[in-house]
């Protein structure tokens, strides 16, 4: 069989618009999702990365050591509209997540799915304990995942229509995604392998594809120049992520966590969708997509990436499974589908951040906190800022003239930068914050937050504990059981010491 197979999938009920019932039903799912996300937007406090985005946004640049410029720019815009507003910072995440729910249904429509397939796909996406819950906070993965869904839809629509303008739109979305994080190349490499194996190979012969690739490079060039001039820190970040993943099982837990992220209904559709794409003849022209989650799984396990790195491809696989599943009807099938939906809705509701703070148990270890980082990473920042202010005010007035604050974590530095009041300049050698500036050589007294005395003694003539920050639900080492040290008389000027302290 050639790569331009003649078997065609059944087309949607109308040429251009969705069937009215499907549009209304999917719209209802999107509205319910938006309400659930909006009800969660003000819960708990800022996540550590959200504070970092605000700090980075106040220092706009073409690139950062650990991410592209898009998230800081969004955070800066929302901070200007509503300064330090928790809800305002999370509205963009809500919008892109709801948009992804709608687009996932459109992918099912492109596969020829009728109203039930579209509804089932949207429901699977909206009840995923990861895909939905990530919309409760501004994060790189939230925007990255939504852009993957958009790119998938554009590519799938191109396969059906062969309208090359869709490839240009996909390239624009790819260029935008490169301003978030550098995972989308994995998507396109996996797509290229799939197309080479199963077609449609004429994709490679489309000038629009290569013109779009050039556009992506052009848009990404300023970031590439910045990264090259700073020894490619964003690429070096992979080793740090691998080390962090080791605390929750590393490669051994990647696959079960990735499937769990899809949810009950989504997880089943994910596995079923891969089988459908490989074996169901009406979707023959989309068979290249069957390799996508498999290749991404291998790539991210080998590189020890995070389990959610491949989540952006889930919508397309959900849709394929949903189209095949809804092709047949029957009482048993209806009962199974309804049961899965009820369980998935209940699980999604349970995973939303609606639990009262008083009923949340503190993390028993750093690994425990790491598995629930989306919860524990939102507590303790005001307490940390207050403890830093208390330690600073306790210094003799004569000693405050040449004081700076250094934190061990970029989360801590961001929290003090955003939430702190009447504090001296804040620095951190961690992640992108380490590239925001070097403490002045005149800073002879340092309030260091979050490190061990044994690590600090080689840097200073005198190290003394002067304060402590703690929060019942805080993240261990960041906002829970954190010591504040007074460090005097650096053994070398900061201009010489700082480069050696930088750590991603």
GROMACS .gro file of C-alpha atoms in nm:
model
  504
    1UNK     CA    1   0.000   0.000   0.000
    2UNK     CA    2   0.136   0.341  -0.093
    3UNK     CA    3   0.167   0.631   0.148
    4UNK     CA    4  -0.133   0.799  -0.016
    5UNK     CA    5  -0.375   0.521   0.080
    6UNK     CA    6  -0.714   0.532  -0.086
    7UNK     CA    7  -0.907   0.409   0.219
    8UNK     CA    8  -1.074   0.713   0.365
    9UNK     CA    9  -1.205   0.767   0.713
   10UNK     CA   10  -1.572   0.859   0.744
   11UNK     CA   11  -1.592   1.237   0.732
   12UNK     CA   12  -1.771   1.461   0.981
   13UNK     CA   13  -2.145   1.515   0.954
   14UNK     CA   14  -2.101   1.863   0.805
   15UNK     CA   15  -1.835   1.995   0.573
   16UNK     CA   16  -1.711   2.284   0.784
   17UNK     CA   17  -1.890   2.305   1.119
   18UNK     CA   18  -1.937   2.049   1.392
   19UNK     CA   19  -2.277   1.884   1.432
   20UNK     CA   20  -2.484   2.120   1.651
   21UNK     CA   21  -2.527   1.868   1.931
   22UNK     CA   22  -2.157   1.791   1.945
   23UNK     CA   23  -2.073   2.159   1.952
   24UNK     CA   24  -2.315   2.216   2.239
   25UNK     CA   25  -2.197   1.908   2.428
   26UNK     CA   26  -1.826   1.979   2.393
   27UNK     CA   27  -1.893   2.341   2.480
   28UNK     CA   28  -2.066   2.228   2.798
   29UNK     CA   29  -1.766   2.015   2.892
   30UNK     CA   30  -1.536   2.312   2.830
   31UNK     CA   31  -1.757   2.540   3.041
   32UNK     CA   32  -1.764   2.293   3.330
   33UNK     CA   33  -1.386   2.262   3.305
   34UNK     CA   34  -1.349   2.640   3.310
   35UNK     CA   35  -1.573   2.669   3.617
   36UNK     CA   36  -1.374   2.399   3.798
   37UNK     CA   37  -1.046   2.570   3.713
   38UNK     CA   38  -1.174   2.914   3.808
   39UNK     CA   39  -1.298   2.778   4.142
   40UNK     CA   40  -0.943   2.654   4.203
   41UNK     CA   41  -0.758   2.963   4.084
   42UNK     CA   42  -0.746   3.130   4.424
   43UNK     CA   43  -0.670   2.819   4.625
   44UNK     CA   44  -0.364   2.792   4.850
   45UNK     CA   45  -0.080   3.022   4.742
   46UNK     CA   46   0.162   3.086   4.460
   47UNK     CA   47   0.347   2.781   4.336
   48UNK     CA   48   0.723   2.828   4.349
   49UNK     CA   49   0.756   2.843   3.971
   50UNK     CA   50   0.477   3.102   3.948
   51UNK     CA   51   0.678   3.331   4.173
   52UNK     CA   52   0.982   3.265   3.957
   53UNK     CA   53   0.792   3.360   3.640
   54UNK     CA   54   0.696   3.691   3.799
   55UNK     CA   55   1.056   3.757   3.902
   56UNK     CA   56   1.183   3.663   3.556
   57UNK     CA   57   0.914   3.878   3.395
   58UNK     CA   58   1.048   4.177   3.585
   59UNK     CA   59   1.378   4.106   3.409
   60UNK     CA   60   1.255   4.042   3.056
   61UNK     CA   61   1.509   3.879   2.825
   62UNK     CA   62   1.517   3.686   2.497
   63UNK     CA   63   1.596   3.368   2.690
   64UNK     CA   64   1.662   3.234   3.037
   65UNK     CA   65   1.889   2.964   3.168
   66UNK     CA   66   1.604   2.721   3.225
   67UNK     CA   67   1.321   2.827   2.992
   68UNK     CA   68   1.216   3.048   2.706
   69UNK     CA   69   1.081   3.403   2.743
   70UNK     CA   70   0.707   3.338   2.691
   71UNK     CA   71   0.603   3.242   3.044
   72UNK     CA   72   0.789   3.533   3.208
   73UNK     CA   73   0.631   3.769   2.953
   74UNK     CA   74   0.283   3.634   3.034
   75UNK     CA   75   0.350   3.659   3.407
   76UNK     CA   76   0.474   4.016   3.364
   77UNK     CA   77   0.164   4.114   3.171
   78UNK     CA   78  -0.069   3.970   3.433
   79UNK     CA   79   0.140   4.128   3.710
   80UNK     CA   80   0.098   4.468   3.545
   81UNK     CA   81  -0.277   4.416   3.507
   82UNK     CA   82  -0.325   4.290   3.864
   83UNK     CA   83  -0.007   4.313   4.075
   84UNK     CA   84   0.066   3.999   4.278
   85UNK     CA   85  -0.281   3.862   4.207
   86UNK     CA   86  -0.293   3.485   4.238
   87UNK     CA   87  -0.607   3.453   4.026
   88UNK     CA   88  -0.477   3.683   3.751
   89UNK     CA   89  -0.158   3.481   3.716
   90UNK     CA   90  -0.360   3.164   3.664
   91UNK     CA   91  -0.613   3.292   3.409
   92UNK     CA   92  -0.381   3.223   3.109
   93UNK     CA   93  -0.339   2.862   3.228
   94UNK     CA   94  -0.715   2.827   3.252
   95UNK     CA   95  -0.768   2.963   2.901
   96UNK     CA   96  -0.514   2.741   2.726
   97UNK     CA   97  -0.637   2.431   2.911
   98UNK     CA   98  -0.999   2.492   2.813
   99UNK     CA   99  -0.884   2.559   2.456
  100UNK     CA  100  -0.706   2.221   2.457
  101UNK     CA  101  -1.029   2.049   2.566
  102UNK     CA  102  -1.209   2.201   2.268
  103UNK     CA  103  -0.929   2.122   2.022
  104UNK     CA  104  -0.912   1.759   2.141
  105UNK     CA  105  -1.273   1.718   2.030
  106UNK     CA  106  -1.186   1.876   1.697
  107UNK     CA  107  -0.915   1.613   1.650
  108UNK     CA  108  -1.181   1.343   1.690
  109UNK     CA  109  -1.385   1.528   1.429
  110UNK     CA  110  -1.089   1.527   1.189
  111UNK     CA  111  -1.069   1.150   1.235
  112UNK     CA  112  -1.431   1.132   1.121
  113UNK     CA  113  -1.572   1.097   1.471
  114UNK     CA  114  -1.937   1.189   1.521
  115UNK     CA  115  -2.080   1.361   1.826
  116UNK     CA  116  -2.022   1.073   2.068
  117UNK     CA  117  -1.655   1.042   1.972
  118UNK     CA  118  -1.603   1.414   2.014
  119UNK     CA  119  -1.775   1.414   2.352
  120UNK     CA  120  -1.580   1.112   2.473
  121UNK     CA  121  -1.248   1.267   2.368
  122UNK     CA  122  -1.326   1.598   2.538
  123UNK     CA  123  -1.440   1.413   2.850
  124UNK     CA  124  -1.119   1.209   2.862
  125UNK     CA  125  -0.910   1.524   2.835
  126UNK     CA  126  -1.116   1.717   3.090
  127UNK     CA  127  -1.109   1.435   3.347
  128UNK     CA  128  -0.737   1.362   3.326
  129UNK     CA  129  -0.584   1.423   3.671
  130UNK     CA  130  -0.291   1.589   3.496
  131UNK     CA  131  -0.424   1.757   3.181
  132UNK     CA  132  -0.701   1.935   3.371
  133UNK     CA  133  -0.525   1.996   3.701
  134UNK     CA  134  -0.224   2.157   3.535
  135UNK     CA  135  -0.463   2.433   3.432
  136UNK     CA  136  -0.490   2.542   3.796
  137UNK     CA  137  -0.154   2.718   3.782
  138UNK     CA  138   0.071   2.895   3.534
  139UNK     CA  139   0.344   2.650   3.434
  140UNK     CA  140   0.559   2.577   3.132
  141UNK     CA  141   0.402   2.233   3.092
  142UNK     CA  142   0.052   2.386   3.089
  143UNK     CA  143   0.127   2.602   2.787
  144UNK     CA  144   0.356   2.345   2.624
  145UNK     CA  145   0.089   2.072   2.642
  146UNK     CA  146  -0.180   2.296   2.493
  147UNK     CA  147   0.049   2.393   2.205
  148UNK     CA  148   0.123   2.026   2.135
  149UNK     CA  149  -0.253   1.965   2.111
  150UNK     CA  150  -0.290   2.257   1.871
  151UNK     CA  151   0.002   2.139   1.655
  152UNK     CA  152  -0.138   1.785   1.649
  153UNK     CA  153  -0.475   1.911   1.527
  154UNK     CA  154  -0.317   2.124   1.254
  155UNK     CA  155  -0.104   1.835   1.133
  156UNK     CA  156  -0.393   1.588   1.139
  157UNK     CA  157  -0.613   1.834   0.953
  158UNK     CA  158  -0.339   1.874   0.692
  159UNK     CA  159  -0.337   1.498   0.638
  160UNK     CA  160  -0.709   1.509   0.560
  161UNK     CA  161  -0.720   1.829   0.354
  162UNK     CA  162  -0.363   1.874   0.223
  163UNK     CA  163  -0.397   2.249   0.278
  164UNK     CA  164  -0.036   2.359   0.314
  165UNK     CA  165  -0.131   2.673   0.502
  166UNK     CA  166  -0.197   2.442   0.797
  167UNK     CA  167   0.172   2.346   0.799
  168UNK     CA  168   0.265   2.712   0.825
  169UNK     CA  169   0.025   2.758   1.115
  170UNK     CA  170   0.177   2.450   1.279
  171UNK     CA  171   0.522   2.603   1.237
  172UNK     CA  172   0.407   2.925   1.401
  173UNK     CA  173   0.272   2.725   1.695
  174UNK     CA  174   0.602   2.535   1.708
  175UNK     CA  175   0.801   2.859   1.708
  176UNK     CA  176   0.583   2.984   1.993
  177UNK     CA  177   0.636   2.660   2.184
  178UNK     CA  178   1.012   2.696   2.148
  179UNK     CA  179   0.971   3.015   2.352
  180UNK     CA  180   0.833   2.800   2.636
  181UNK     CA  181   1.059   2.494   2.652
  182UNK     CA  182   1.257   2.281   2.410
  183UNK     CA  183   1.049   1.963   2.406
  184UNK     CA  184   0.860   2.014   2.081
  185UNK     CA  185   1.158   1.893   1.869
  186UNK     CA  186   1.102   1.548   2.023
  187UNK     CA  187   0.745   1.562   1.889
  188UNK     CA  188   0.853   1.648   1.536
  189UNK     CA  189   1.135   1.392   1.531
  190UNK     CA  190   0.889   1.120   1.637
  191UNK     CA  191   0.643   1.241   1.371
  192UNK     CA  192   0.914   1.230   1.106
  193UNK     CA  193   1.003   0.872   1.198
  194UNK     CA  194   0.637   0.773   1.192
  195UNK     CA  195   0.579   0.936   0.854
  196UNK     CA  196   0.892   0.773   0.713
  197UNK     CA  197   0.759   0.435   0.825
  198UNK     CA  198   0.389   0.468   0.740
  199UNK     CA  199   0.338   0.783   0.534
  200UNK     CA  200   0.211   1.017   0.413
  201UNK     CA  201   0.565   1.065   0.284
  202UNK     CA  202   0.465   1.352   0.059
  203UNK     CA  203   0.473   1.560   0.379
  204UNK     CA  204   0.851   1.571   0.333
  205UNK     CA  205   0.807   1.711  -0.017
  206UNK     CA  206   0.593   2.007   0.089
  207UNK     CA  207   0.779   2.340   0.062
  208UNK     CA  208   0.550   2.475   0.337
  209UNK     CA  209   0.700   2.225   0.582
  210UNK     CA  210   1.056   2.341   0.520
  211UNK     CA  211   0.959   2.706   0.503
  212UNK     CA  212   0.792   2.659   0.840
  213UNK     CA  213   1.104   2.489   0.976
  214UNK     CA  214   1.309   2.789   0.867
  215UNK     CA  215   1.061   3.017   1.039
  216UNK     CA  216   1.099   2.822   1.363
  217UNK     CA  217   1.478   2.857   1.348
  218UNK     CA  218   1.452   3.229   1.272
  219UNK     CA  219   1.217   3.297   1.563
  220UNK     CA  220   1.429   3.085   1.797
  221UNK     CA  221   1.760   3.239   1.687
  222UNK     CA  222   1.779   3.512   1.958
  223UNK     CA  223   1.727   3.247   2.224
  224UNK     CA  224   1.986   3.021   2.063
  225UNK     CA  225   2.240   3.304   2.060
  226UNK     CA  226   2.172   3.377   2.428
  227UNK     CA  227   2.205   3.009   2.519
  228UNK     CA  228   2.529   2.972   2.323
  229UNK     CA  229   2.680   3.275   2.492
  230UNK     CA  230   2.598   3.124   2.833
  231UNK     CA  231   2.725   2.770   2.760
  232UNK     CA  232   2.380   2.622   2.682
  233UNK     CA  233   2.233   2.604   3.034
  234UNK     CA  234   1.890   2.495   2.906
  235UNK     CA  235   2.047   2.181   2.760
  236UNK     CA  236   2.247   2.116   3.074
  237UNK     CA  237   1.925   2.131   3.274
  238UNK     CA  238   1.843   1.777   3.159
  239UNK     CA  239   2.095   1.628   3.402
  240UNK     CA  240   1.937   1.826   3.687
  241UNK     CA  241   1.590   1.702   3.595
  242UNK     CA  242   1.722   1.345   3.591
  243UNK     CA  243   1.863   1.390   3.940
  244UNK     CA  244   1.532   1.530   4.064
  245UNK     CA  245   1.342   1.242   3.903
  246UNK     CA  246   1.558   0.997   4.095
  247UNK     CA  247   1.384   1.104   4.417
  248UNK     CA  248   1.054   0.960   4.287
  249UNK     CA  249   1.191   0.647   4.122
  250UNK     CA  250   1.347   0.782   3.805
  251UNK     CA  251   1.309   0.570   3.491
  252UNK     CA  252   1.132   0.289   3.678
  253UNK     CA  253   0.830   0.501   3.760
  254UNK     CA  254   0.813   0.698   3.433
  255UNK     CA  255   0.568   0.477   3.244
  256UNK     CA  256   0.318   0.411   3.526
  257UNK     CA  257   0.317   0.779   3.620
  258UNK     CA  258   0.273   0.883   3.256
  259UNK     CA  259  -0.026   0.650   3.214
  260UNK     CA  260  -0.171   0.757   3.549
  261UNK     CA  261  -0.151   1.119   3.431
  262UNK     CA  262  -0.398   1.030   3.154
  263UNK     CA  263  -0.659   0.922   3.407
  264UNK     CA  264  -0.890   0.619   3.408
  265UNK     CA  265  -1.085   0.691   3.090
  266UNK     CA  266  -0.788   0.863   2.929
  267UNK     CA  267  -0.547   0.584   3.018
  268UNK     CA  268  -0.768   0.322   2.856
  269UNK     CA  269  -0.823   0.536   2.547
  270UNK     CA  270  -0.449   0.599   2.530
  271UNK     CA  271  -0.366   0.228   2.510
  272UNK     CA  272  -0.667   0.150   2.290
  273UNK     CA  273  -0.592   0.445   2.061
  274UNK     CA  274  -0.242   0.318   1.988
  275UNK     CA  275  -0.383  -0.022   1.891
  276UNK     CA  276  -0.651   0.143   1.677
  277UNK     CA  277  -0.400   0.356   1.490
  278UNK     CA  278  -0.188   0.051   1.415
  279UNK     CA  279  -0.469  -0.181   1.310
  280UNK     CA  280  -0.790   0.001   1.209
  281UNK     CA  281  -0.796   0.054   0.834
  282UNK     CA  282  -1.018   0.368   0.827
  283UNK     CA  283  -0.739   0.552   1.015
  284UNK     CA  284  -0.465   0.407   0.795
  285UNK     CA  285  -0.347   0.748   0.676
  286UNK     CA  286  -0.288   0.852   1.039
  287UNK     CA  287  -0.093   0.539   1.134
  288UNK     CA  288   0.222   0.745   1.179
  289UNK     CA  289   0.068   0.876   1.499
  290UNK     CA  290   0.074   0.528   1.655
  291UNK     CA  291   0.451   0.553   1.690
  292UNK     CA  292   0.436   0.898   1.849
  293UNK     CA  293   0.366   0.801   2.214
  294UNK     CA  294   0.591   0.496   2.187
  295UNK     CA  295   0.890   0.689   2.057
  296UNK     CA  296   0.835   0.969   2.307
  297UNK     CA  297   0.822   0.714   2.587
  298UNK     CA  298   1.157   0.568   2.483
  299UNK     CA  299   1.313   0.912   2.438
  300UNK     CA  300   1.202   1.047   2.775
  301UNK     CA  301   1.286   0.730   2.965
  302UNK     CA  302   1.634   0.724   2.811
  303UNK     CA  303   1.689   1.092   2.891
  304UNK     CA  304   1.525   1.049   3.234
  305UNK     CA  305   1.271   1.323   3.167
  306UNK     CA  306   0.958   1.396   3.362
  307UNK     CA  307   0.655   1.164   3.318
  308UNK     CA  308   0.435   1.444   3.183
  309UNK     CA  309   0.671   1.541   2.901
  310UNK     CA  310   0.473   1.332   2.651
  311UNK     CA  311   0.127   1.442   2.771
  312UNK     CA  312   0.084   1.680   2.479
  313UNK     CA  313   0.033   1.385   2.240
  314UNK     CA  314  -0.246   1.230   2.449
  315UNK     CA  315  -0.531   1.423   2.285
  316UNK     CA  316  -0.465   1.276   1.941
  317UNK     CA  317  -0.445   0.922   2.076
  318UNK     CA  318  -0.756   0.971   2.291
  319UNK     CA  319  -0.940   1.084   1.981
  320UNK     CA  320  -0.839   0.780   1.776
  321UNK     CA  321  -0.952   0.546   2.051
  322UNK     CA  322  -1.278   0.735   2.101
  323UNK     CA  323  -1.365   0.728   1.731
  324UNK     CA  324  -1.322   0.352   1.712
  325UNK     CA  325  -1.496   0.286   2.045
  326UNK     CA  326  -1.805   0.483   1.950
  327UNK     CA  327  -1.832   0.321   1.608
  328UNK     CA  328  -2.039   0.048   1.770
  329UNK     CA  329  -2.324   0.084   2.016
  330UNK     CA  330  -2.488  -0.148   2.262
  331UNK     CA  331  -2.611  -0.164   2.618
  332UNK     CA  332  -2.293  -0.318   2.758
  333UNK     CA  333  -2.074  -0.065   2.577
  334UNK     CA  334  -2.290   0.218   2.709
  335UNK     CA  335  -2.267   0.086   3.065
  336UNK     CA  336  -1.888   0.051   3.044
  337UNK     CA  337  -1.847   0.399   2.897
  338UNK     CA  338  -2.078   0.559   3.154
  339UNK     CA  339  -1.901   0.383   3.441
  340UNK     CA  340  -1.560   0.498   3.320
  341UNK     CA  341  -1.684   0.854   3.283
  342UNK     CA  342  -1.831   0.860   3.635
  343UNK     CA  343  -1.510   0.721   3.786
  344UNK     CA  344  -1.298   0.966   3.585
  345UNK     CA  345  -1.509   1.267   3.683
  346UNK     CA  346  -1.486   1.166   4.050
  347UNK     CA  347  -1.108   1.121   4.024
  348UNK     CA  348  -1.066   1.458   3.852
  349UNK     CA  349  -1.274   1.629   4.120
  350UNK     CA  350  -1.068   1.457   4.391
  351UNK     CA  351  -0.737   1.572   4.242
  352UNK     CA  352  -0.841   1.937   4.213
  353UNK     CA  353  -0.697   2.163   4.487
  354UNK     CA  354  -1.022   2.193   4.682
  355UNK     CA  355  -0.912   2.017   5.000
  356UNK     CA  356  -0.906   2.247   5.307
  357UNK     CA  357  -0.555   2.327   5.420
  358UNK     CA  358  -0.637   2.201   5.769
  359UNK     CA  359  -0.701   1.849   5.635
  360UNK     CA  360  -0.376   1.826   5.435
  361UNK     CA  361  -0.107   1.627   5.612
  362UNK     CA  362   0.252   1.757   5.606
  363UNK     CA  363   0.497   1.580   5.378
  364UNK     CA  364   0.692   1.312   5.562
  365UNK     CA  365   0.999   1.343   5.339
  366UNK     CA  366   1.136   1.529   5.041
  367UNK     CA  367   1.038   1.235   4.816
  368UNK     CA  368   0.684   1.247   4.955
  369UNK     CA  369   0.671   1.621   4.887
  370UNK     CA  370   0.813   1.566   4.539
  371UNK     CA  371   0.529   1.333   4.444
  372UNK     CA  372   0.278   1.599   4.553
  373UNK     CA  373   0.488   1.900   4.457
  374UNK     CA  374   0.186   2.077   4.311
  375UNK     CA  375   0.041   2.094   4.663
  376UNK     CA  376   0.339   2.145   4.895
  377UNK     CA  377   0.508   2.387   4.655
  378UNK     CA  378   0.228   2.638   4.720
  379UNK     CA  379   0.272   2.676   5.095
  380UNK     CA  380   0.502   2.874   5.319
  381UNK     CA  381   0.615   3.160   5.095
  382UNK     CA  382   0.463   3.445   5.302
  383UNK     CA  383   0.612   3.287   5.615
  384UNK     CA  384   0.953   3.271   5.447
  385UNK     CA  385   0.933   3.637   5.346
  386UNK     CA  386   0.827   3.735   5.698
  387UNK     CA  387   1.114   3.538   5.855
  388UNK     CA  388   1.364   3.702   5.620
  389UNK     CA  389   1.228   4.047   5.707
  390UNK     CA  390   1.254   3.968   6.079
  391UNK     CA  391   1.613   3.850   6.044
  392UNK     CA  392   1.704   4.159   5.844
  393UNK     CA  393   1.542   4.399   6.091
  394UNK     CA  394   1.722   4.227   6.379
  395UNK     CA  395   2.058   4.333   6.237
  396UNK     CA  396   2.215   4.643   6.394
  397UNK     CA  397   2.137   4.951   6.184
  398UNK     CA  398   2.506   5.005   6.112
  399UNK     CA  399   2.535   4.654   5.966
  400UNK     CA  400   2.247   4.690   5.719
  401UNK     CA  401   2.434   4.920   5.481
  402UNK     CA  402   2.625   4.641   5.310
  403UNK     CA  403   2.380   4.351   5.337
  404UNK     CA  404   2.249   4.126   5.061
  405UNK     CA  405   2.029   3.818   5.077
  406UNK     CA  406   2.126   3.493   4.907
  407UNK     CA  407   1.898   3.193   4.898
  408UNK     CA  408   1.983   2.836   4.819
  409UNK     CA  409   1.674   2.791   4.595
  410UNK     CA  410   1.541   2.996   4.306
  411UNK     CA  411   1.194   2.944   4.456
  412UNK     CA  412   1.307   3.111   4.779
  413UNK     CA  413   1.470   3.401   4.597
  414UNK     CA  414   1.159   3.453   4.384
  415UNK     CA  415   0.935   3.450   4.690
  416UNK     CA  416   1.145   3.719   4.860
  417UNK     CA  417   1.166   3.918   4.537
  418UNK     CA  418   0.788   3.916   4.487
  419UNK     CA  419   0.644   3.896   4.837
  420UNK     CA  420   0.919   4.053   5.047
  421UNK     CA  421   0.896   4.412   5.170
  422UNK     CA  422   1.177   4.641   5.289
  423UNK     CA  423   1.441   4.382   5.208
  424UNK     CA  424   1.784   4.432   5.051
  425UNK     CA  425   1.863   4.292   4.707
  426UNK     CA  426   1.800   3.918   4.672
  427UNK     CA  427   2.026   3.675   4.485
  428UNK     CA  428   2.043   3.302   4.431
  429UNK     CA  429   2.293   3.083   4.244
  430UNK     CA  430   2.014   2.839   4.159
  431UNK     CA  431   1.859   2.788   3.814
  432UNK     CA  432   1.783   3.097   3.609
  433UNK     CA  433   1.794   3.325   3.914
  434UNK     CA  434   2.170   3.281   3.924
  435UNK     CA  435   2.191   3.465   3.591
  436UNK     CA  436   1.988   3.764   3.713
  437UNK     CA  437   2.287   3.926   3.875
  438UNK     CA  438   2.591   3.888   4.099
  439UNK     CA  439   2.601   4.023   4.457
  440UNK     CA  440   2.815   4.338   4.472
  441UNK     CA  441   3.163   4.305   4.614
  442UNK     CA  442   3.057   4.564   4.874
  443UNK     CA  443   2.812   4.311   5.027
  444UNK     CA  444   3.023   4.209   5.326
  445UNK     CA  445   2.727   4.074   5.527
  446UNK     CA  446   2.498   3.813   5.379
  447UNK     CA  447   2.174   3.670   5.506
  448UNK     CA  448   2.186   3.324   5.355
  449UNK     CA  449   1.863   3.127   5.349
  450UNK     CA  450   1.839   2.754   5.320
  451UNK     CA  451   2.192   2.613   5.315
  452UNK     CA  452   2.398   2.413   5.564
  453UNK     CA  453   2.667   2.570   5.780
  454UNK     CA  454   2.925   2.324   5.647
  455UNK     CA  455   2.860   2.453   5.293
  456UNK     CA  456   2.887   2.816   5.399
  457UNK     CA  457   3.193   2.806   5.625
  458UNK     CA  458   3.444   2.786   5.337
  459UNK     CA  459   3.295   3.105   5.190
  460UNK     CA  460   3.290   3.328   5.499
  461UNK     CA  461   3.501   3.410   5.803
  462UNK     CA  462   3.194   3.393   6.028
  463UNK     CA  463   2.864   3.202   5.998
  464UNK     CA  464   2.592   3.239   6.264
  465UNK     CA  465   2.225   3.129   6.269
  466UNK     CA  466   1.998   3.433   6.316
  467UNK     CA  467   1.653   3.310   6.218
  468UNK     CA  468   1.433   3.027   6.107
  469UNK     CA  469   1.148   2.991   5.859
  470UNK     CA  470   0.890   2.717   5.888
  471UNK     CA  471   0.544   2.627   5.762
  472UNK     CA  472   0.340   2.320   5.851
  473UNK     CA  473   0.268   2.234   5.488
  474UNK     CA  474   0.583   2.383   5.342
  475UNK     CA  475   0.819   2.207   5.106
  476UNK     CA  476   1.109   2.054   5.303
  477UNK     CA  477   1.423   2.262   5.266
  478UNK     CA  478   1.243   2.546   5.089
  479UNK     CA  479   0.973   2.672   5.323
  480UNK     CA  480   0.982   2.412   5.598
  481UNK     CA  481   1.256   2.391   5.861
  482UNK     CA  482   1.478   2.649   5.692
  483UNK     CA  483   1.762   2.824   5.874
  484UNK     CA  484   1.862   3.184   5.809
  485UNK     CA  485   2.234   3.245   5.854
  486UNK     CA  486   2.428   3.564   5.904
  487UNK     CA  487   2.751   3.531   5.705
  488UNK     CA  488   3.023   3.795   5.746
  489UNK     CA  489   3.341   3.882   5.559
  490UNK     CA  490   3.344   3.679   5.237
  491UNK     CA  491   3.681   3.516   5.178
  492UNK     CA  492   3.681   3.635   4.815
  493UNK     CA  493   3.499   3.907   4.618
  494UNK     CA  494   3.159   3.800   4.484
  495UNK     CA  495   3.268   3.881   4.131
  496UNK     CA  496   3.516   3.595   4.164
  497UNK     CA  497   3.311   3.354   4.375
  498UNK     CA  498   2.970   3.374   4.206
  499UNK     CA  499   3.043   3.193   3.877
  500UNK     CA  500   3.160   2.888   4.070
  501UNK     CA  501   2.844   2.882   4.281
  502UNK     CA  502   2.600   2.876   3.990
  503UNK     CA  503   2.400   2.554   3.978
  504UNK     CA  504   2.101   2.456   3.770
   0.00000   0.00000   0.00000
